[in-house]
Short mmCIF file of C-alpha atoms in Angstrom, two decimals:
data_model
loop_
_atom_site.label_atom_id
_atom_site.label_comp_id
_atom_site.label_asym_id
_atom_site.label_seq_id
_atom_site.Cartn_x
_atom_site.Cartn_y
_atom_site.Cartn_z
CA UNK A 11 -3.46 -15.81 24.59
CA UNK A 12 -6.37 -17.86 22.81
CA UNK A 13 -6.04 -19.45 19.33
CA UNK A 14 -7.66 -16.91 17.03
CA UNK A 15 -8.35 -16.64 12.95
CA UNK A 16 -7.32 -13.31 11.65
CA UNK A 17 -8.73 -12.18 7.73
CA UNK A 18 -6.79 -10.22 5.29
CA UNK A 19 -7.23 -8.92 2.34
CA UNK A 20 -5.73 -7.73 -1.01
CA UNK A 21 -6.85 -6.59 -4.80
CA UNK A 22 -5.20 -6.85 -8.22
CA UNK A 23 -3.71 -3.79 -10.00
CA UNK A 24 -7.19 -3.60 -12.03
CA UNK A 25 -9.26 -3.33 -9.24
CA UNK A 26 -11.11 0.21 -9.49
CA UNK A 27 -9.85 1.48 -6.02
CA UNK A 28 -6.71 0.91 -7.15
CA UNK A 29 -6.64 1.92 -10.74
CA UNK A 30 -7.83 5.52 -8.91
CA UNK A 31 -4.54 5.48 -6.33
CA UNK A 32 -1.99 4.63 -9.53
CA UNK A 33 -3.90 7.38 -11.69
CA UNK A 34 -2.85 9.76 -8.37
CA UNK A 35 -0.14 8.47 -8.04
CA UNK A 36 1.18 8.47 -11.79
CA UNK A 37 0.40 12.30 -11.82
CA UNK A 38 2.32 12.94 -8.16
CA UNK A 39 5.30 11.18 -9.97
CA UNK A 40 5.43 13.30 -12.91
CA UNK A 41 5.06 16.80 -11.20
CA UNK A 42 7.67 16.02 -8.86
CA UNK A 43 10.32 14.95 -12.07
CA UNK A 44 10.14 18.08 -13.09
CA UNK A 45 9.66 20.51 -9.97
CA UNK A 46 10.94 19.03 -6.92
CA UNK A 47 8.89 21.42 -4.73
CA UNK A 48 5.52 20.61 -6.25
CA UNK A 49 2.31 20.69 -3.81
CA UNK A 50 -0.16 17.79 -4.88
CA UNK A 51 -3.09 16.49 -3.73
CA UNK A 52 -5.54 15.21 -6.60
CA UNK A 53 -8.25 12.17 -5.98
CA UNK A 54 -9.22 10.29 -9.12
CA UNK A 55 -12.70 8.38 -10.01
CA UNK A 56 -13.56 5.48 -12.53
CA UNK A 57 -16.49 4.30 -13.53
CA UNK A 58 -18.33 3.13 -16.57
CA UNK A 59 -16.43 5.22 -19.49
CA UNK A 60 -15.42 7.86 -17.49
CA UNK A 61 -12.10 8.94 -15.40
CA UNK A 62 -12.19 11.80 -13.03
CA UNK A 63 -9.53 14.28 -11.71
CA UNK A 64 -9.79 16.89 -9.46
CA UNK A 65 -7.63 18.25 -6.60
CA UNK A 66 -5.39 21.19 -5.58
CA UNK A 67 -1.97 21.48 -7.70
CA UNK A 68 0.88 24.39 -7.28
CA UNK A 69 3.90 23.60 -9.45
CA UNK A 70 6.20 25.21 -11.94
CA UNK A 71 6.03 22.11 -14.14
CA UNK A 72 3.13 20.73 -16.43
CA UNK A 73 1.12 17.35 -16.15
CA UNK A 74 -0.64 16.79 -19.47
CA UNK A 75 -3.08 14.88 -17.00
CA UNK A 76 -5.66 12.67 -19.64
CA UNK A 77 -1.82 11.51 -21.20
CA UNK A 78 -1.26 10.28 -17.89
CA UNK A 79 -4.89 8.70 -17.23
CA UNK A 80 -4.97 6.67 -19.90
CA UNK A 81 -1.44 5.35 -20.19
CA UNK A 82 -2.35 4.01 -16.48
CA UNK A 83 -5.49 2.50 -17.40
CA UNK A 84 -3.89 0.80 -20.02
CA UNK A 85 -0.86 -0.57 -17.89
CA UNK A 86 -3.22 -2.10 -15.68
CA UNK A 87 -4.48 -3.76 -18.08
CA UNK A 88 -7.44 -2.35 -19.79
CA UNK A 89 -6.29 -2.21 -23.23
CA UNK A 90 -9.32 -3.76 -24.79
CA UNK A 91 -12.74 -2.77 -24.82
CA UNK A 92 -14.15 -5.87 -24.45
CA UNK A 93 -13.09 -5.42 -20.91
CA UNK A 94 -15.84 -3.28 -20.27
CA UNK A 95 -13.22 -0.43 -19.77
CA UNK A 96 -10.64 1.08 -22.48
CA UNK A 97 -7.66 3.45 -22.15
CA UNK A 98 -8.11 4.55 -25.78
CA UNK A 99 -12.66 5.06 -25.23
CA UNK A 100 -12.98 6.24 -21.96
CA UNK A 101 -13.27 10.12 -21.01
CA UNK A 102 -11.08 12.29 -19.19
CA UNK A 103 -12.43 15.04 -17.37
CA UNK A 104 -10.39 17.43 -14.55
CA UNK A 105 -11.39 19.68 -11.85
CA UNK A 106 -7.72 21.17 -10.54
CA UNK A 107 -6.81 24.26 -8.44
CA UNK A 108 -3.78 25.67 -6.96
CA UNK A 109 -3.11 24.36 -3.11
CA UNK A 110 -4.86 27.01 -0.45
CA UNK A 111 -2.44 30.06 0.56
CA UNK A 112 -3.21 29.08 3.86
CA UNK A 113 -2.06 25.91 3.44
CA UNK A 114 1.14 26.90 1.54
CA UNK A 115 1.94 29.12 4.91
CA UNK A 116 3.23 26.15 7.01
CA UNK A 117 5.21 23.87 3.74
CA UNK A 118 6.27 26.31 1.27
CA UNK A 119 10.23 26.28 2.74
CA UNK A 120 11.67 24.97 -0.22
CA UNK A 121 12.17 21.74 1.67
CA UNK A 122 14.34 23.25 4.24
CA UNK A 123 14.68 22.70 7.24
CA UNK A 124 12.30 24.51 8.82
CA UNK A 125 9.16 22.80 6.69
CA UNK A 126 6.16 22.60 8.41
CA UNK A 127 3.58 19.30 8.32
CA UNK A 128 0.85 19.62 5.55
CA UNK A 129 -1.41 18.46 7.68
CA UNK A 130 -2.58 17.35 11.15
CA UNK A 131 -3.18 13.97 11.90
CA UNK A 132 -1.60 10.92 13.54
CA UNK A 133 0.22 8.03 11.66
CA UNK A 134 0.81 4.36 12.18
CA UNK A 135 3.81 2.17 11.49
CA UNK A 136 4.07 -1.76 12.89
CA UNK A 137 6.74 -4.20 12.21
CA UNK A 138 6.60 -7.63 13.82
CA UNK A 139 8.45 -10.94 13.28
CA UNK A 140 5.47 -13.11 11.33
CA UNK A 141 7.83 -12.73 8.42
CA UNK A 142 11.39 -12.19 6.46
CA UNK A 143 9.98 -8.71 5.79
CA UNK A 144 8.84 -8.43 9.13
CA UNK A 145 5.12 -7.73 8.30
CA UNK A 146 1.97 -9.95 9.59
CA UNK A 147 1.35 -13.16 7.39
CA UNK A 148 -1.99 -12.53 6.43
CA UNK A 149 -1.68 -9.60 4.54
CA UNK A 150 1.70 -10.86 3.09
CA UNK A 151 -0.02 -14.00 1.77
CA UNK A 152 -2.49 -12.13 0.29
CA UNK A 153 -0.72 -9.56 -1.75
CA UNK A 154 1.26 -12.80 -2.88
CA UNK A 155 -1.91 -14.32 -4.76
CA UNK A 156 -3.25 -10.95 -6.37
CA UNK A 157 0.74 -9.98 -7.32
CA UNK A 158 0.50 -13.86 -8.36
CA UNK A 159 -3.15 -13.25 -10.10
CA UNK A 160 -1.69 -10.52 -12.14
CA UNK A 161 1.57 -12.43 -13.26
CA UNK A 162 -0.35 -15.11 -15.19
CA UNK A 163 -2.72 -12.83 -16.78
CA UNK A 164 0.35 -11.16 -18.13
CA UNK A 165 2.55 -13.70 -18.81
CA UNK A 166 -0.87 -15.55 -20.75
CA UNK A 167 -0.99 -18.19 -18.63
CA UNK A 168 -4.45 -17.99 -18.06
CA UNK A 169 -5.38 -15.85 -21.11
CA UNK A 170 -9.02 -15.77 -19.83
CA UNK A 171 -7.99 -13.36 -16.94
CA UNK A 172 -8.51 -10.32 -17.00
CA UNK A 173 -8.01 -7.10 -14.48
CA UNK A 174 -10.12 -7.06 -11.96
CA UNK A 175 -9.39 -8.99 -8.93
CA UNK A 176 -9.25 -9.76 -5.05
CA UNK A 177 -7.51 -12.45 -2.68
CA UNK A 178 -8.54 -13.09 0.82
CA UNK A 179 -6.75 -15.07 3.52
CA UNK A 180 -7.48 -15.96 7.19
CA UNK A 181 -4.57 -17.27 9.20
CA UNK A 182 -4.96 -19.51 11.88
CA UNK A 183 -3.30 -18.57 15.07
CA UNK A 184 -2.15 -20.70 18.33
CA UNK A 185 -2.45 -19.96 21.81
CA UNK A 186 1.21 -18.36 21.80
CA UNK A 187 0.34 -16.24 18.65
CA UNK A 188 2.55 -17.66 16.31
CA UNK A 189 0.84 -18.57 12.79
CA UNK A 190 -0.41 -22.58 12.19
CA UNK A 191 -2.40 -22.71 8.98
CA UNK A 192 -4.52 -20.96 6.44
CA UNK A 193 -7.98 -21.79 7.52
CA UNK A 194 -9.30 -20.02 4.56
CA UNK A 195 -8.57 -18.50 1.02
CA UNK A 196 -11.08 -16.95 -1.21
CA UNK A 197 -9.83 -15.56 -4.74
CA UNK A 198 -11.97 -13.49 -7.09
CA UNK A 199 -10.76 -12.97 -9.95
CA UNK A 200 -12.61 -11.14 -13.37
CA UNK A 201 -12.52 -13.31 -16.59
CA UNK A 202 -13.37 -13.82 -20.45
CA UNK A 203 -17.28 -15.27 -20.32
CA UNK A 204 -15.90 -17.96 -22.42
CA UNK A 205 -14.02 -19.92 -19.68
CA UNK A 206 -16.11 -23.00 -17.86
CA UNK A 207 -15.98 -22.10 -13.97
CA UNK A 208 -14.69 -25.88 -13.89
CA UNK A 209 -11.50 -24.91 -15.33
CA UNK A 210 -10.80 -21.81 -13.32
CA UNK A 211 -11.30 -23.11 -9.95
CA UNK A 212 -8.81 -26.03 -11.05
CA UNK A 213 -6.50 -23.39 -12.83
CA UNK A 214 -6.32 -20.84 -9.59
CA UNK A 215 -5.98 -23.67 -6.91
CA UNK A 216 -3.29 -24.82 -8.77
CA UNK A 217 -1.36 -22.34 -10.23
CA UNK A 218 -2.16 -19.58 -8.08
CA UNK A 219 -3.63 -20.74 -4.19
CA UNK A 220 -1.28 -23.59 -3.71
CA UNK A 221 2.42 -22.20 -5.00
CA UNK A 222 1.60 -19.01 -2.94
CA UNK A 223 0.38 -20.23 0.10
CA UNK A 224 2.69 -23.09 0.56
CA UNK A 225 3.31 -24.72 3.66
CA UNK A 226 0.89 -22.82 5.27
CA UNK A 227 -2.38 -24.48 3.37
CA UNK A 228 -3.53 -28.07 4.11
CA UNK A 229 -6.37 -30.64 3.42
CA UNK A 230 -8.59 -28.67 5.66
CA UNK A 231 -8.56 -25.17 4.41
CA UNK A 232 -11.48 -23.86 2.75
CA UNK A 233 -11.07 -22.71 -0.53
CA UNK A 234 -13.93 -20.54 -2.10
CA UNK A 235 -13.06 -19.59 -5.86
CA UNK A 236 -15.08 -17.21 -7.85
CA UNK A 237 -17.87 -17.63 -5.22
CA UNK A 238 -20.97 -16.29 -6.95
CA UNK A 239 -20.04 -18.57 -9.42
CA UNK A 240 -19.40 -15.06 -12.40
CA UNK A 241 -17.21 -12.06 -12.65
CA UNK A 242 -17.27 -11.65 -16.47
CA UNK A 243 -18.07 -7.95 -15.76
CA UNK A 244 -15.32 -6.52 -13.56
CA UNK A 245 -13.10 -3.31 -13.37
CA UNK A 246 -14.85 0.36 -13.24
CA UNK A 247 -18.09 -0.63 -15.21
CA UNK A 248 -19.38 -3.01 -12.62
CA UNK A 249 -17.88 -1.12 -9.31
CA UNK A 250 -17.01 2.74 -9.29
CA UNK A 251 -13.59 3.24 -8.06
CA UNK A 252 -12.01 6.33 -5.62
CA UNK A 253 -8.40 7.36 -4.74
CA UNK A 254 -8.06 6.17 -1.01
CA UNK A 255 -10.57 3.66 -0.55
CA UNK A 256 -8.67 0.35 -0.19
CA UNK A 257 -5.81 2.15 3.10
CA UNK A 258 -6.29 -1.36 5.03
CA UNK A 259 -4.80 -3.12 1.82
CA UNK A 260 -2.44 -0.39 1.32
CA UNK A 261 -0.77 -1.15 5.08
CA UNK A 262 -1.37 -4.24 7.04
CA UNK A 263 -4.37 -5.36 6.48
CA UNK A 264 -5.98 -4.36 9.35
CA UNK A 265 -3.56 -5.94 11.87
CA UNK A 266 -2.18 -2.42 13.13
CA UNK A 267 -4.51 0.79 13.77
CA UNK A 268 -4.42 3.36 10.78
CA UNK A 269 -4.70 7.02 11.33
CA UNK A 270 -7.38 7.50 8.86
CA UNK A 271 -5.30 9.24 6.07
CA UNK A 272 -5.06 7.62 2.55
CA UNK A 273 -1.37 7.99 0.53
CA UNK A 274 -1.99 8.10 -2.77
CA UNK A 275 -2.65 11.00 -4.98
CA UNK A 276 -0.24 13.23 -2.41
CA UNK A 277 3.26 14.22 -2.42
CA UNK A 278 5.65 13.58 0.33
CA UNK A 279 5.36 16.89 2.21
CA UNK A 280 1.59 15.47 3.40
CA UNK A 281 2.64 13.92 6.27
CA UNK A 282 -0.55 11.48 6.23
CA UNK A 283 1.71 9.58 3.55
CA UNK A 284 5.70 10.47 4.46
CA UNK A 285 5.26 10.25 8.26
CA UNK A 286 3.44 7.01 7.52
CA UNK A 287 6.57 5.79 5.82
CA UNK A 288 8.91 6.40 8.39
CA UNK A 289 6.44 4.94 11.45
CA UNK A 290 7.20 2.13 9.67
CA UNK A 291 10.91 2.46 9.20
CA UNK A 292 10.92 3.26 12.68
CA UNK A 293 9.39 -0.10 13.74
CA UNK A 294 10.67 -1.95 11.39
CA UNK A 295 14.44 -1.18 12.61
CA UNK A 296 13.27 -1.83 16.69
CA UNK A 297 12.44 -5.44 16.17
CA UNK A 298 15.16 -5.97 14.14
CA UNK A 299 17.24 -4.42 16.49
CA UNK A 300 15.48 -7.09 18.97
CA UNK A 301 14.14 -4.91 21.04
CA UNK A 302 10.69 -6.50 20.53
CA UNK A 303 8.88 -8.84 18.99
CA UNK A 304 5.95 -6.47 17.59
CA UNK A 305 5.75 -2.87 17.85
CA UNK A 306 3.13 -0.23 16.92
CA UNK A 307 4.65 3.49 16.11
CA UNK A 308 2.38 6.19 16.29
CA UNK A 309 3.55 9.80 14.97
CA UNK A 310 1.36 12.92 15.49
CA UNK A 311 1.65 16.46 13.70
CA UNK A 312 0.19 19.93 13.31
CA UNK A 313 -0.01 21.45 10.59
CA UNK A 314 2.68 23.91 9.78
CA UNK A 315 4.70 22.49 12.74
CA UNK A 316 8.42 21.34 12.06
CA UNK A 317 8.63 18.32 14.91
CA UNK A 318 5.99 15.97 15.72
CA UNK A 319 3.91 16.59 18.46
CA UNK A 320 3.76 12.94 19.99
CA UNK A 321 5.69 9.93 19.69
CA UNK A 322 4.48 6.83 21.26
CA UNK A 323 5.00 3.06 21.10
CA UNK A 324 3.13 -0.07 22.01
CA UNK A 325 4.94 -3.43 21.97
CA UNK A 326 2.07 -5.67 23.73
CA UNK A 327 4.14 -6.91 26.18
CA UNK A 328 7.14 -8.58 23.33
CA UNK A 329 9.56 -5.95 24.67
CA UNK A 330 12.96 -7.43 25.49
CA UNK A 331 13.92 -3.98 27.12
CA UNK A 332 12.01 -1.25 28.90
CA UNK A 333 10.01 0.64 26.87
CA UNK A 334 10.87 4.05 27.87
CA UNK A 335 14.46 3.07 26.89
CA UNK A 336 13.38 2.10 23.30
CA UNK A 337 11.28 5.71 23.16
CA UNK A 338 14.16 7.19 24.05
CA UNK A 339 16.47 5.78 21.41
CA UNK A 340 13.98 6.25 18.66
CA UNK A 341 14.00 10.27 19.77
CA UNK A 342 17.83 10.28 19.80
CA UNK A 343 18.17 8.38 16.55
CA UNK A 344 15.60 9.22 14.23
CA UNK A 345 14.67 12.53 12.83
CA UNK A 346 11.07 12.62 12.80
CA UNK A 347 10.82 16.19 11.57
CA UNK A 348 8.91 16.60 8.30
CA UNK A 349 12.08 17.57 6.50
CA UNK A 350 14.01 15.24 7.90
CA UNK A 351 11.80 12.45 6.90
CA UNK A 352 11.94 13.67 3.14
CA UNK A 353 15.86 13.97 3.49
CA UNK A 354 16.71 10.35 5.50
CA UNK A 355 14.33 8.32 3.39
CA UNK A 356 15.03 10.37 -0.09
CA UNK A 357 11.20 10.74 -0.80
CA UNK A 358 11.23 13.83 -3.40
CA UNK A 359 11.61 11.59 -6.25
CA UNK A 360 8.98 9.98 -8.52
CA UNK A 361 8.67 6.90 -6.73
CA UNK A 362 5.35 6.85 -5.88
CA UNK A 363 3.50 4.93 -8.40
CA UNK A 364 5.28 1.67 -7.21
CA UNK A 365 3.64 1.88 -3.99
CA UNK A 366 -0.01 2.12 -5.71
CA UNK A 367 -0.31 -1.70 -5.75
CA UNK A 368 0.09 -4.50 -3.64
CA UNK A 369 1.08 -2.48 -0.85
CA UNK A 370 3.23 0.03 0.49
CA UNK A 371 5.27 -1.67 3.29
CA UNK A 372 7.11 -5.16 3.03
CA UNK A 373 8.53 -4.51 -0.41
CA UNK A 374 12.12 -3.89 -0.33
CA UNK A 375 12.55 -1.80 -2.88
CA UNK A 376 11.58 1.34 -0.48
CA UNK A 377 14.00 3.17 1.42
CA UNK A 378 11.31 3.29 4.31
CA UNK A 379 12.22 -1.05 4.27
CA UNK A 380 15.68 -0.63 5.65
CA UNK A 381 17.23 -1.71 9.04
CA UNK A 382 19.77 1.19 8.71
CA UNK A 383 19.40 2.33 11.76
CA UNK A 384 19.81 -0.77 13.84
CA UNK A 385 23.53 -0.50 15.25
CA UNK A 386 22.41 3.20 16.39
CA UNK A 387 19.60 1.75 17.52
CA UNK A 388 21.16 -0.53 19.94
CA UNK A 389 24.08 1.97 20.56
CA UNK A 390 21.65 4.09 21.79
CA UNK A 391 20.13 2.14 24.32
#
């Protein structure tokens, strides 16, 4: 292997992408507390004074959806119009349907056994040993200083903050791919006009770059803060935001492939979100069984079919075992069905908002984040 740099990236809560996945997400969550077998897929946009929902709905419960919108906005902070964008101001407008008969054909078991896949497509999971949560250090680090951004602004540390914000970080790599240093950081962050940039740049290096990024930053990493030198105006007036923009952030930061499918705004029978969730579960539990020291799942489905139609799993050369052993104890030990992947990692619940920031994976919180399955694992093989 060479020495390499590999770039990351994260944003705050208030970032406009992502104030669209928790608006999708906060209406998911509340159709499935009261009807379990809800069908949603809605897509939310933000801009200047206006929030947008539209999307395909079938439930027998009610989502009183501009209740919703703006109690989201304002949890992520834009409680204020001088902000540029306000929960109580903005308008709410919605565009919703019921989900396509057609559709309903292949998922509309009840959540038996037999359910079908929402949708075709093909799903990533990766696990490797970079970290305790077994996820690669760049994107780690950088979910630390926007979840880090975000604590001070509401904690008042830095009352100039405000929403809107982004964190960057490129890890240095040796020959032997282990990571050395952080050969860059960049933070962006949206504040009150009043604040000198002086005092910001000192503020964030000190109370923001250097506690997150510990060991890993030295004399020689560059540090770009606020590099246009402004970001007074910030949040949905300055950049329009969309449901499912920002799926890098929302995985591992581009260090695994992606299948193309965003998360947020759907309920756990789309398998571009649930079968997502346990690719990850699955390779999260083979390295820590030690089979490997990295491994990529990929899961592929058709729509209205009960099993996956593919299973297959690269390890770039860390395995410790053959491969075709591994594949075979994954098939024995996991059930990879749709309905078994609602039932093993208890995803009809209103859970989903949680996942609409600062990632989806490496947060132990989620069921998807548990080596449960390691003993069978290695039983198995």
């Amino acid at each position: 292997m060479r020495s390499i740099i590999f770039t990351s990236e994260s944003v705050t809560e208030g970032h406009p992408d992502k104030l669209a996945d928790q608006i999708s997400d906060a209406i998911v969550d509340d159709l499935i507390r009261q009807d379990r077998n809800s069908r949603v897929a809605v897509e939310t946009l933000v801009t200047n004074g206006l929030a947008l929902v539209a999307g395909e709905i079938t439930t027998d419960g009610y989502a009183d959806i501009p209740k919703i919108v703006r109690s989201t906005i304002r949890d992520a902070g834009y409680d204020n119009a001088s902000f540029g964008f306000d929960y109580k101001a903005c308008a709410v407008l919605t565009s919703i349907h019921e989900q396509s008969p057609d559709i309903a054909l292949g998922t509309n078991s009840k959540l038996g056994k037999k359910l079908g896949a929402g949708d075709q497509g093909m799903m990533f999971g990766f696990a490797c040993r970079e970290t305790a949560e077994l996820m690669p250090l760049p994107i780690m680090l950088a979910h630390g200083l926007t979840r880090k951004l975000a604590e001070v602004r509401k904690k008042k540390i830095l009352e100039y903050l405000r929403p809107d914000g982004k964190s960057q970080v490129s890890v240095e790599y040796d020959s032997s791919g282990k990571p050395k240093r952080i050969a860059a950081v960049v933070v962006s962050t949206q504040h009150s006009e009043k604040v000198k940039l002086s005092l910001l740049k000192k503020d964030i290096l000190k109370k923001i770059i250097k506690p997150v990024l510990g060991k890993y930053f030295d004399t020689q990493t560059e540090v770009l803060i606020n590099p246009t030198g402004r970001f007074v105006r910030g949040g949905p007036p300055a950049d329009t935001g969309m449901t499912g923009r920002k799926i890098i952030v929302d995985t591992y930061g581009g260090y695994a492939r992606h299948g193309g499918g965003a998360f947020s705004g759907k309920d756990p029978t789309k398998v571009d979100r649930s079968a997502a969730y346990a690719a990850r579960w699955v390779a999260k539990n083979i390295v820590a069984a030690d089979f490997a020291e990295r491994v990529e799942v990929q899961l592929a489905y058709a729509i209205g079919h009960p099993q996956p139609i593919a299973i297959n799993l690269e390890t770039f050369g860390s395995e410790k075992i053959p491969l075709a052993k591994i594949e075979k104890a994954v098939r024995k030990v996991f059930d990879l069905s749709p309905a078994g992947i609602l039932r093993e990692l208890n995803l009809v619940r209103p859970i989903f908002l949680k996942t609409a920031s600062y990632g989806h994976f490496g947060r132990k919180e989620f069921e998807w984040e548990k080596t449960n399955r390691v003993a069978k694992l290695q039983k198995a093989v």
